[in-house]
Structure formats: C-alpha cells, structure tokens
XYZ file of N, CA and C in Angstrom:
660
model
N 34.049 5.328 -4.382
C 32.860 4.294 -4.215
C 33.388 3.087 -3.366
N 32.109 2.579 -2.594
C 32.489 1.789 -1.670
C 32.898 0.556 -2.160
N 33.744 0.079 -0.852
C 34.556 -1.358 -1.133
C 33.249 -2.543 -0.874
N 33.047 -3.483 -2.100
C 32.571 -4.688 -1.791
C 33.647 -5.741 -0.970
N 33.523 -5.673 0.046
C 34.099 -6.594 0.816
C 33.818 -7.994 1.127
N 34.602 -9.274 1.211
C 33.925 -10.276 1.165
C 33.296 -10.459 2.705
N 32.109 -11.659 2.214
C 31.062 -11.876 3.733
C 31.083 -12.982 3.584
N 31.157 -13.722 4.900
C 31.459 -14.951 5.162
C 30.622 -15.538 6.085
N 29.864 -16.600 6.066
C 28.670 -17.060 6.912
C 29.084 -18.741 7.512
N 27.814 -18.823 8.097
C 27.786 -20.503 8.374
C 27.121 -21.158 6.977
N 26.248 -20.572 6.476
C 25.788 -21.070 5.252
C 26.222 -20.753 3.988
N 26.486 -19.361 3.759
C 27.060 -18.559 2.768
C 28.003 -17.908 2.722
N 28.877 -17.582 1.617
C 29.868 -16.611 1.399
C 29.208 -15.958 0.246
N 29.598 -14.687 0.702
C 29.387 -13.360 -0.394
C 30.576 -13.182 -0.844
N 30.895 -13.483 -2.698
C 31.520 -13.099 -2.721
C 31.670 -11.746 -3.727
N 32.387 -10.503 -4.066
C 32.487 -9.549 -4.633
C 32.168 -10.172 -6.429
N 31.669 -9.760 -7.008
C 31.020 -10.332 -8.267
C 32.299 -10.121 -9.320
N 32.860 -11.608 -9.669
C 33.666 -11.140 -10.678
C 33.712 -12.025 -12.733
N 34.122 -12.083 -13.201
C 33.872 -12.790 -14.209
C 34.366 -14.343 -13.826
N 35.262 -14.699 -13.125
C 35.805 -15.970 -12.549
C 33.890 -16.471 -12.206
N 33.268 -15.939 -11.757
C 31.797 -16.419 -11.295
C 30.705 -16.857 -12.682
N 31.148 -16.734 -13.618
C 30.335 -16.918 -14.864
C 29.931 -18.129 -14.913
N 30.573 -18.991 -15.039
C 30.513 -20.762 -15.217
C 29.029 -21.164 -14.078
N 29.462 -20.304 -12.677
C 29.064 -20.954 -11.609
C 27.535 -20.229 -11.936
N 27.503 -19.037 -12.046
C 26.103 -18.181 -12.158
C 25.112 -18.690 -13.386
N 25.802 -19.046 -14.331
C 25.238 -19.915 -15.552
C 24.510 -21.156 -15.109
N 24.947 -21.767 -14.318
C 24.574 -23.174 -13.858
C 23.545 -23.086 -12.680
N 23.722 -22.302 -12.102
C 22.655 -21.785 -11.015
C 21.478 -21.096 -11.830
N 21.757 -20.207 -12.869
C 20.661 -19.535 -13.608
C 19.388 -20.510 -14.243
N 20.237 -21.602 -15.200
C 19.657 -22.567 -15.855
C 19.005 -24.043 -15.160
N 19.450 -23.847 -13.891
C 19.178 -25.218 -13.317
C 17.305 -25.629 -13.353
N 16.623 -24.359 -12.955
C 14.872 -24.632 -13.079
C 14.853 -23.091 -12.590
N 14.369 -22.563 -14.246
C 13.902 -21.462 -14.338
C 12.495 -20.954 -14.053
N 11.681 -22.245 -13.563
C 10.306 -21.784 -12.933
C 9.939 -20.892 -12.132
N 10.873 -20.817 -11.123
C 11.066 -20.037 -9.888
C 11.087 -18.332 -10.388
N 11.440 -18.060 -11.619
C 11.984 -16.429 -11.869
C 11.112 -15.954 -12.577
N 10.116 -15.722 -12.372
C 8.883 -15.133 -13.325
C 8.914 -13.818 -12.938
N 9.003 -13.421 -11.761
C 9.144 -12.395 -11.240
C 10.113 -11.203 -11.364
N 11.677 -12.086 -11.523
C 12.848 -11.444 -11.527
C 13.924 -11.914 -12.885
N 14.498 -10.572 -13.152
C 15.282 -11.207 -14.104
C 16.659 -12.192 -14.170
N 16.948 -12.786 -14.400
C 18.035 -13.751 -14.729
C 18.491 -14.319 -15.810
N 19.662 -14.252 -16.090
C 20.288 -14.146 -17.313
C 20.101 -15.450 -17.777
N 19.613 -16.174 -18.909
C 19.437 -17.174 -19.117
C 20.776 -18.104 -20.390
N 21.495 -17.345 -20.843
C 22.711 -18.033 -21.261
C 24.092 -17.645 -20.881
N 25.108 -18.114 -21.760
C 26.379 -17.441 -21.409
C 26.348 -16.139 -21.630
N 26.000 -15.616 -22.901
C 26.549 -14.477 -23.095
C 25.408 -13.026 -22.266
N 24.439 -13.768 -22.141
C 23.309 -12.789 -21.090
C 24.237 -12.861 -19.908
N 24.780 -13.733 -19.083
C 25.800 -13.780 -17.939
C 26.860 -12.838 -17.848
N 27.698 -12.834 -18.887
C 28.596 -12.018 -19.358
C 28.022 -10.752 -19.084
N 27.054 -10.070 -19.957
C 26.984 -8.951 -19.857
C 25.870 -8.428 -18.481
N 25.772 -9.598 -18.002
C 25.119 -8.986 -16.122
C 26.453 -9.064 -15.280
N 27.499 -9.884 -15.855
C 28.745 -9.590 -14.697
C 29.459 -8.166 -15.245
N 29.357 -7.777 -16.667
C 29.956 -6.503 -16.783
C 29.213 -5.716 -16.458
N 28.078 -5.285 -16.126
C 27.026 -4.474 -15.676
C 27.392 -4.219 -14.290
N 27.253 -5.321 -13.419
C 27.713 -5.449 -12.363
C 28.984 -4.589 -11.676
N 30.152 -5.130 -12.760
C 31.221 -4.161 -12.358
C 31.275 -2.705 -12.772
N 30.712 -2.571 -13.955
C 30.354 -1.052 -14.290
C 29.876 -0.325 -13.097
N 28.596 -1.008 -12.608
C 27.743 -0.054 -11.529
C 28.693 0.092 -10.644
N 29.265 -0.773 -9.901
C 30.733 -1.272 -9.157
C 31.689 0.186 -9.080
N 31.825 0.034 -10.260
C 33.345 1.322 -10.534
C 32.549 2.910 -10.788
N 31.219 2.683 -10.758
C 30.488 4.297 -10.956
C 29.820 4.428 -9.600
N 30.429 3.556 -8.730
C 29.486 3.719 -6.722
C 28.004 3.447 -6.859
N 27.318 3.146 -8.012
C 26.129 2.913 -8.176
C 25.237 1.587 -7.127
N 26.436 0.707 -6.945
C 25.548 -0.881 -6.417
C 27.128 -1.639 -6.100
N 26.752 -2.540 -5.055
C 28.064 -3.688 -4.703
C 26.992 -4.868 -4.595
N 27.552 -5.389 -5.824
C 27.375 -6.648 -6.041
C 27.940 -8.072 -5.662
N 27.056 -9.089 -5.089
C 27.807 -10.268 -4.709
C 27.469 -11.625 -5.739
N 28.256 -12.230 -5.563
C 27.676 -13.885 -5.902
C 27.760 -14.450 -4.645
N 26.569 -15.100 -4.744
C 26.381 -16.338 -3.312
C 27.062 -17.421 -3.550
N 27.823 -18.362 -2.570
C 28.638 -19.407 -2.587
C 27.941 -20.036 -1.562
N 27.684 -21.397 -1.961
C 27.164 -22.125 -0.719
C 28.725 -22.678 0.074
N 28.689 -22.525 1.489
C 29.656 -23.050 2.262
C 29.821 -24.673 2.046
N 28.644 -25.364 1.903
C 28.549 -26.719 2.088
C 29.253 -26.980 0.912
N 29.467 -26.563 -0.574
C 30.153 -27.205 -1.259
C 30.705 -26.410 -2.473
N 30.719 -25.216 -2.164
C 31.407 -24.237 -2.787
C 30.840 -24.225 -4.350
N 29.573 -24.236 -4.404
C 28.504 -23.862 -5.370
C 28.276 -22.497 -5.551
N 28.170 -22.287 -7.060
C 27.194 -20.882 -6.821
C 25.959 -20.641 -6.792
N 25.196 -20.256 -5.818
C 23.614 -20.334 -5.864
C 22.876 -19.640 -5.992
N 23.784 -18.252 -6.210
C 22.806 -17.042 -6.979
C 23.625 -15.769 -6.768
N 22.946 -14.849 -6.758
C 23.358 -13.511 -6.331
C 22.205 -12.236 -5.995
N 22.885 -11.405 -5.133
C 22.068 -10.227 -4.790
C 23.008 -9.224 -4.731
N 22.558 -7.894 -4.399
C 23.376 -6.554 -4.283
C 22.528 -5.343 -3.484
N 23.409 -4.606 -3.246
C 23.019 -3.439 -2.576
C 23.623 -2.152 -4.020
N 21.945 -1.954 -4.094
C 22.245 -0.749 -5.578
C 21.534 0.499 -5.072
N 21.628 1.568 -6.333
C 20.576 2.540 -5.977
C 21.135 3.575 -4.719
N 22.686 3.522 -4.938
C 23.178 4.092 -3.896
C 23.062 5.474 -3.720
N 22.815 6.331 -2.668
C 22.677 7.339 -2.563
C 22.869 7.886 -1.731
N 24.214 9.338 -2.211
C 25.193 10.052 -1.602
C 24.864 11.764 -1.618
N 24.070 11.597 -0.054
C 23.329 12.975 0.014
C 24.417 14.101 0.371
N 25.968 13.904 0.455
C 26.629 15.063 0.570
C 27.272 15.345 -0.433
N 27.369 15.171 -1.952
C 28.121 14.959 -2.841
C 28.055 16.437 -3.468
N 27.278 17.587 -2.898
C 27.380 18.697 -3.344
C 26.604 19.028 -4.484
N 25.507 17.934 -4.995
C 24.443 18.032 -5.728
C 23.145 17.623 -5.518
N 22.358 18.669 -5.678
C 21.022 17.967 -4.871
C 19.986 18.521 -6.456
N 19.148 17.344 -6.460
C 18.676 16.301 -5.918
C 20.498 15.123 -6.218
N 20.573 14.340 -5.839
C 21.222 13.387 -5.583
C 21.609 12.446 -7.055
N 22.903 12.940 -7.837
C 22.847 12.107 -9.087
C 24.334 11.183 -9.276
N 23.760 10.459 -10.208
C 24.712 9.286 -10.335
C 26.198 9.344 -10.912
N 27.288 9.040 -10.346
C 28.442 9.542 -10.560
C 29.076 10.665 -9.451
N 28.231 11.157 -8.814
C 28.707 12.440 -7.971
C 28.532 11.494 -6.106
N 29.207 11.248 -5.594
C 30.006 10.504 -4.339
C 29.871 11.183 -3.425
N 30.020 11.006 -2.111
C 30.178 11.634 -1.262
C 31.946 11.535 -1.195
N 32.566 12.797 -0.251
C 33.799 12.709 -0.394
C 34.779 11.472 0.330
N 33.704 10.994 1.272
C 34.614 9.584 1.764
C 34.046 8.416 1.029
N 33.064 8.322 -0.153
C 32.454 7.292 -0.565
C 31.548 6.816 -0.416
N 31.007 6.417 0.633
C 30.219 5.756 1.523
C 28.851 6.665 1.615
N 27.988 5.466 0.916
C 26.345 6.201 0.846
C 25.773 6.669 1.886
N 24.832 7.162 1.646
C 23.641 7.467 3.044
C 22.516 6.532 3.099
N 22.115 5.732 1.833
C 20.839 4.983 1.539
C 21.198 4.215 0.391
N 20.416 3.050 0.978
C 20.452 2.106 -0.213
C 19.095 0.870 -0.573
N 19.505 0.349 -1.635
C 18.318 -0.618 -1.842
C 18.884 -1.896 -1.760
N 18.139 -3.231 -1.402
C 18.698 -4.367 -1.666
C 17.923 -4.885 -2.834
N 18.344 -5.433 -4.236
C 17.429 -5.791 -4.875
C 18.486 -6.771 -5.735
N 17.980 -7.135 -7.056
C 18.364 -8.023 -7.625
C 18.933 -9.199 -7.425
N 17.900 -9.830 -6.168
C 18.649 -11.559 -5.709
C 17.926 -12.164 -6.693
N 18.775 -13.290 -6.503
C 17.735 -14.638 -7.054
C 18.778 -15.471 -6.777
N 18.001 -16.800 -6.381
C 18.913 -18.102 -5.863
C 18.288 -19.406 -6.824
N 19.170 -20.027 -6.987
C 18.825 -21.694 -7.988
C 17.440 -22.362 -6.770
N 16.836 -23.101 -7.487
C 15.975 -23.943 -6.219
C 16.587 -24.613 -5.393
N 17.761 -25.361 -5.476
C 18.128 -26.084 -4.592
C 18.804 -25.036 -3.522
N 18.958 -24.057 -3.811
C 19.323 -23.401 -2.396
C 18.090 -22.303 -1.767
N 16.725 -22.518 -2.167
C 15.825 -21.802 -1.824
C 15.435 -22.787 -0.438
N 14.922 -22.153 0.763
C 14.156 -22.634 2.040
C 15.615 -23.224 2.651
N 16.396 -22.783 2.567
C 17.989 -23.529 3.093
C 18.099 -22.922 4.539
N 17.781 -21.224 4.339
C 18.446 -20.237 5.028
C 19.363 -19.822 4.651
N 20.022 -19.952 3.213
C 20.751 -19.160 2.666
C 20.331 -17.805 2.242
N 19.521 -17.577 2.238
C 18.844 -16.141 1.753
C 18.381 -14.998 2.817
N 18.518 -15.765 3.945
C 18.256 -15.249 5.596
C 19.483 -14.572 5.943
N 20.515 -15.761 5.345
C 21.884 -14.923 5.992
C 22.551 -14.320 5.268
N 22.108 -14.286 3.975
C 22.590 -13.301 3.082
C 22.389 -11.841 2.959
N 20.716 -12.048 3.334
C 19.928 -10.340 3.605
C 20.896 -9.946 5.130
N 20.813 -11.188 6.229
C 21.455 -10.397 7.429
C 22.896 -9.857 6.781
N 23.670 -10.112 6.036
C 25.083 -9.548 5.727
C 24.726 -8.164 4.988
N 23.842 -8.240 4.065
C 23.979 -7.269 3.319
C 23.467 -6.047 4.310
N 22.242 -6.053 5.198
C 21.945 -5.169 6.186
C 23.310 -4.748 7.049
N 24.275 -5.394 7.689
C 24.928 -5.582 8.470
C 26.046 -4.457 7.523
N 26.557 -4.754 6.233
C 27.197 -3.660 5.749
C 26.506 -2.451 5.497
N 25.119 -2.786 4.978
C 24.562 -1.161 4.828
C 24.365 -0.307 6.281
N 23.922 -1.124 7.253
C 23.650 0.091 8.523
C 24.802 -0.336 9.387
N 25.631 -1.161 9.708
C 26.679 -1.004 10.783
C 27.845 -0.425 10.055
N 28.129 -0.877 9.120
C 29.448 -0.341 8.304
C 29.568 0.645 7.671
N 28.537 1.035 6.510
C 28.231 2.286 6.259
C 27.426 3.190 6.831
N 26.499 2.516 7.786
C 25.759 3.767 8.611
C 24.835 4.362 7.688
N 24.602 3.724 6.751
C 23.041 4.160 5.831
C 21.781 4.790 6.703
N 21.468 5.667 6.576
C 19.513 6.088 6.928
C 18.843 5.162 6.650
N 19.112 4.726 5.585
C 17.136 3.812 5.089
C 18.078 2.821 4.231
N 17.485 1.272 4.289
C 17.658 0.379 3.048
C 16.294 0.102 2.705
N 15.909 0.296 1.344
C 14.825 0.187 0.448
C 14.875 -1.054 0.000
N 13.567 -1.799 -0.378
C 13.206 -3.105 -0.626
C 11.947 -2.967 -1.924
N 11.610 -3.291 -2.972
C 10.701 -3.581 -3.667
C 10.414 -4.363 -4.516
N 9.547 -5.081 -4.888
C 9.172 -6.572 -5.428
C 7.978 -5.981 -6.319
N 7.919 -6.687 -7.113
C 6.392 -6.892 -8.051
C 5.383 -7.096 -7.081
N 4.359 -6.114 -7.478
C 3.354 -5.976 -6.411
C 2.544 -7.381 -6.869
N 2.599 -8.433 -7.633
C 2.400 -9.808 -7.904
C 2.857 -10.685 -7.261
N 3.680 -10.725 -6.697
C 4.878 -11.242 -5.822
C 4.223 -11.364 -4.495
N 3.455 -12.064 -4.342
C 3.050 -11.992 -3.017
C 3.748 -13.344 -2.113
N 4.457 -14.032 -2.215
C 5.703 -14.764 -1.544
C 6.581 -13.772 -1.125
N 7.318 -12.772 -2.218
C 8.694 -12.198 -1.848
C 7.873 -10.814 -0.734
N 6.388 -10.196 -0.841
C 6.158 -9.545 -0.096
C 5.794 -9.591 1.079
N 5.644 -10.977 1.539
C 5.469 -11.658 2.622
C 6.583 -11.610 3.233
N 7.878 -12.197 2.925
C 9.110 -12.051 3.407
C 9.401 -10.839 3.571
N 9.579 -9.971 2.826
C 9.794 -8.633 2.746
C 9.207 -8.105 4.386
N 8.068 -8.513 4.526
C 6.991 -7.959 5.462
C 7.723 -8.684 6.919
N 7.881 -9.704 6.532
C 8.322 -10.675 8.067
C 9.748 -9.804 8.325
N 10.627 -9.408 7.561
C 11.775 -8.626 8.336
C 11.462 -7.627 8.628
N 10.178 -7.148 9.198
C 9.819 -5.748 9.801
C 10.057 -4.588 8.855
N 9.983 -4.557 7.416
C 10.332 -3.289 6.614
C 8.696 -2.973 6.313
N 9.111 -1.562 6.682
C 7.130 -0.743 6.549
C 7.004 -0.597 4.773
N 5.537 -1.205 4.276
C 5.453 -1.051 3.529
C 4.720 0.771 3.129
N 5.609 1.178 2.082
C 5.364 2.695 2.037
C 4.305 2.759 0.508
N 4.127 2.349 0.039
C 2.877 2.392 -1.009
C 3.607 1.487 -2.429
N 2.474 2.046 -3.643
C 3.018 0.975 -4.599
C 3.357 2.355 -5.765
N 4.762 1.670 -6.577
C 4.445 2.616 -7.485
C 4.169 2.211 -8.999
N 3.203 2.653 -9.590
C 2.764 2.505 -10.437
C 3.563 2.219 -11.641
N 3.667 1.374 -12.952
C 4.282 1.767 -14.036
C 5.706 1.785 -13.694
N 6.356 0.788 -12.926
C 7.768 1.330 -12.225
C 8.986 0.866 -13.017
N 8.824 0.139 -13.681
C 9.862 -0.577 -14.800
C 9.116 -1.135 -15.874
N 9.521 -1.895 -17.016
C 9.696 -3.202 -17.532
C 9.470 -4.411 -16.780
N 8.415 -5.094 -16.490
C 9.035 -6.539 -15.725
C 9.668 -7.140 -16.409
N 10.109 -8.757 -15.309
C 10.761 -9.727 -16.318
C 9.857 -10.438 -17.187
N 8.761 -10.465 -16.823
C 7.618 -11.438 -18.216
C 7.693 -10.011 -19.503
N 7.973 -8.979 -19.641
C 7.774 -8.265 -20.659
C 6.840 -7.335 -20.359
N 6.037 -7.178 -19.702
C 5.086 -6.099 -19.299
C 5.428 -4.796 -18.527
N 4.664 -4.232 -17.922
C 5.173 -3.095 -17.167
C 4.720 -3.311 -15.598
N 5.649 -3.109 -15.252
C 4.762 -3.785 -13.520
C 5.130 -2.627 -12.782
N 3.977 -2.841 -11.811
C 3.998 -1.996 -10.378
C 4.398 -2.714 -9.226
N 5.153 -1.598 -8.554
C 6.303 -2.227 -7.587
C 5.411 -1.567 -6.158
N 5.490 -2.731 -4.899
C 5.100 -2.443 -3.787
C 6.626 -2.175 -3.210
N 6.604 -1.138 -2.632
C 7.784 -0.234 -1.913
C 8.003 -0.539 -0.226
N 8.995 -1.014 -0.119
C 9.231 -1.162 1.642
C 10.748 -0.541 1.878
N 11.000 -0.122 2.865
C 11.804 0.419 3.513
C 12.471 0.065 4.978
N 13.432 0.197 5.185
C 13.948 0.056 7.132
C 15.300 1.357 7.278
N 14.868 1.812 8.330
C 15.912 3.202 8.754
C 16.385 1.883 9.980
N 17.665 2.996 9.987
C 18.136 2.857 10.775
C 18.109 2.444 12.404
N 16.878 3.363 12.934
C 16.828 2.881 13.825
C 15.659 1.650 14.321
N 15.116 1.186 13.149
C 14.655 0.175 13.250
C 15.746 -1.175 12.888
N 16.810 -1.242 12.811
C 17.701 -2.122 12.331
C 18.010 -2.907 13.747
N 18.162 -2.935 14.890
C 18.651 -3.264 15.969
C 17.734 -4.658 16.209
N 16.505 -4.187 16.124
C 15.265 -5.272 16.188
C 15.294 -6.451 14.660
N 15.066 -5.966 13.817
C 15.206 -6.733 12.496
C 16.667 -7.530 12.903
N 17.794 -7.177 13.423
C 18.814 -7.596 13.291
C 18.601 -9.010 14.130
N 18.092 -8.917 15.201
C 17.957 -9.823 16.288
C 16.794 -10.788 15.784
N 16.023 -10.360 14.927
C 14.773 -11.575 14.545
C 15.764 -12.329 13.580
N 16.461 -11.925 12.391
C 17.183 -12.411 11.759
C 18.201 -13.419 12.541
N 18.912 -13.116 13.100
C 19.546 -13.793 14.096
C 19.307 -15.179 14.664
N 17.900 -14.700 15.114
C 17.182 -15.709 16.098
C 16.880 -16.719 14.893
N 16.678 -16.132 13.645
C 15.793 -17.334 12.910
C 16.886 -18.250 12.539
N 17.952 -17.722 12.148
C 19.596 -18.460 11.832
C 19.578 -19.534 12.793
N 20.029 -18.963 13.993
C 19.859 -19.864 15.289
C 18.940 -21.132 15.286
N 18.051 -20.979 15.268
C 16.603 -21.349 15.256
C 16.760 -22.692 13.708
N 17.410 -22.804 13.409
C 17.234 -23.131 11.403
C 16.111 -23.015 11.100
N 15.964 -21.919 11.250
C 14.134 -21.541 10.874
C 14.519 -21.240 8.930
N 13.877 -21.537 7.782
C 14.110 -21.750 6.615
C 13.051 -21.161 6.315
N 13.030 -19.766 6.203
C 11.676 -18.888 6.118
C 11.122 -18.845 4.064
N 9.881 -18.758 3.980
C 9.642 -18.382 2.684
C 10.577 -17.333 1.688
N 11.336 -18.282 0.787
C 12.731 -17.333 -0.061
C 11.470 -16.292 -0.886
N 12.587 -15.011 -0.764
C 12.180 -13.925 -1.133
C 13.141 -13.709 -2.337
N 12.442 -13.551 -3.835
C 13.459 -12.720 -5.226
C 12.886 -11.551 -5.319
N 13.822 -10.621 -4.342
C 13.645 -9.288 -4.647
C 13.896 -8.878 -5.451
N 13.072 -8.174 -6.300
C 13.520 -7.302 -7.861
C 13.333 -5.956 -7.386
C-alpha cells in the first residue's frame, strides 16, 4: 500500500487519519451541518469512529490514503480529504481489482474525494492548499497518469470549483450511488492528466500567493 506521509503547508497540515483525531473530527462535523447537503459527514461519535475505522481499513488494503486536515493557525481539526479508488495497472490482473497492488505498491491512477470542511475553514484557502498537496502527492510522488474527481450533479458550486482547477468534464454517470440525502445521485465526472498537471499546479500556487479564497468545493 502507498504510504500516507504527513504534508505540511502554510495554512493546513494533512495528517494521516488516526483514532486520535476522533474528537477533532466530531467537533468539526457538528459545528454547522447546513453546508453538508451533498457530502456524507459523520454526525455523532459512533459514526466518527466507524468513519475512521473504514479509512484505516481502506488504507491497509491499498484502496485509499486518508488525511485529517488541521489548521496551522490554531491546531484545530477542520475536516478531511483523501486519495481513494486507487488503481493498480500492473498488478497482474485485468481489469484492476481491489486487493491486487503493483509490485512497488504505487498506484497508477487515483481519485480525490470524501472532502469536507467545517464552515469556519471554508473560504480561507485551506481547501486550495490541501488540494495542491494531494495533487502533488499523486502526480509528483506517485507519478500517476490520472486523477479523477466527481461530485453530485446538483452541486453547482463544487462543479465550478473543480472546473477552475482545469479539470476536464467527462460526462455524467447516472444513478451512480446513494446520495447524502438518501436519494440516488447522478455524478458529474472530471479528470486531470499528468501532462496537464504543471499548468494546474502553477494556477493553484498563484492563487495561494495572491491570497485568493475561491469558492469552497466539497467533492464527494
């Protein structure tokens, strides 16, 4: 499985998710739930522990690398994000299947998802910096060919934020899975390819230098 290495920035630290984050995640999750209409966010302590356990299990299986987002300003947990649906194209099986990893344990493709931020951390640049670090890990360290993103097709704010990255819209997957509101959601699918990454990286870095606080995306 790929290592979940800590990632440190000016605004946010990305710490590999651990049971010690439970109290902070719970506090961040219940502060104001009105912004979580399109993304699953655990609502009580038991759900937070299940959330962490699943993240750790997915990590052991090589399916995801999950981070807790911690504000550098005050050390408070402000949310979470992950590289998930990791694909291994040289595992000796085709099509790729969970549990079959490349010999070097490094994936060939990944998806950014399960991202949510407590309202106090939204529109602060934390989300932009966190996305920059996740993309750097995927493209620069792992050398993946592709990073995908998807969001509920109804979430226009999230779609605009993804498109501002330079991600390419690939279409709509109908009846993709159960939505956070209990219905069946259609997902808007996007992707970034390795050769597109330098331009995207430059854009994100420029936005952070300029102190821009773009519309927050809660990608699901």
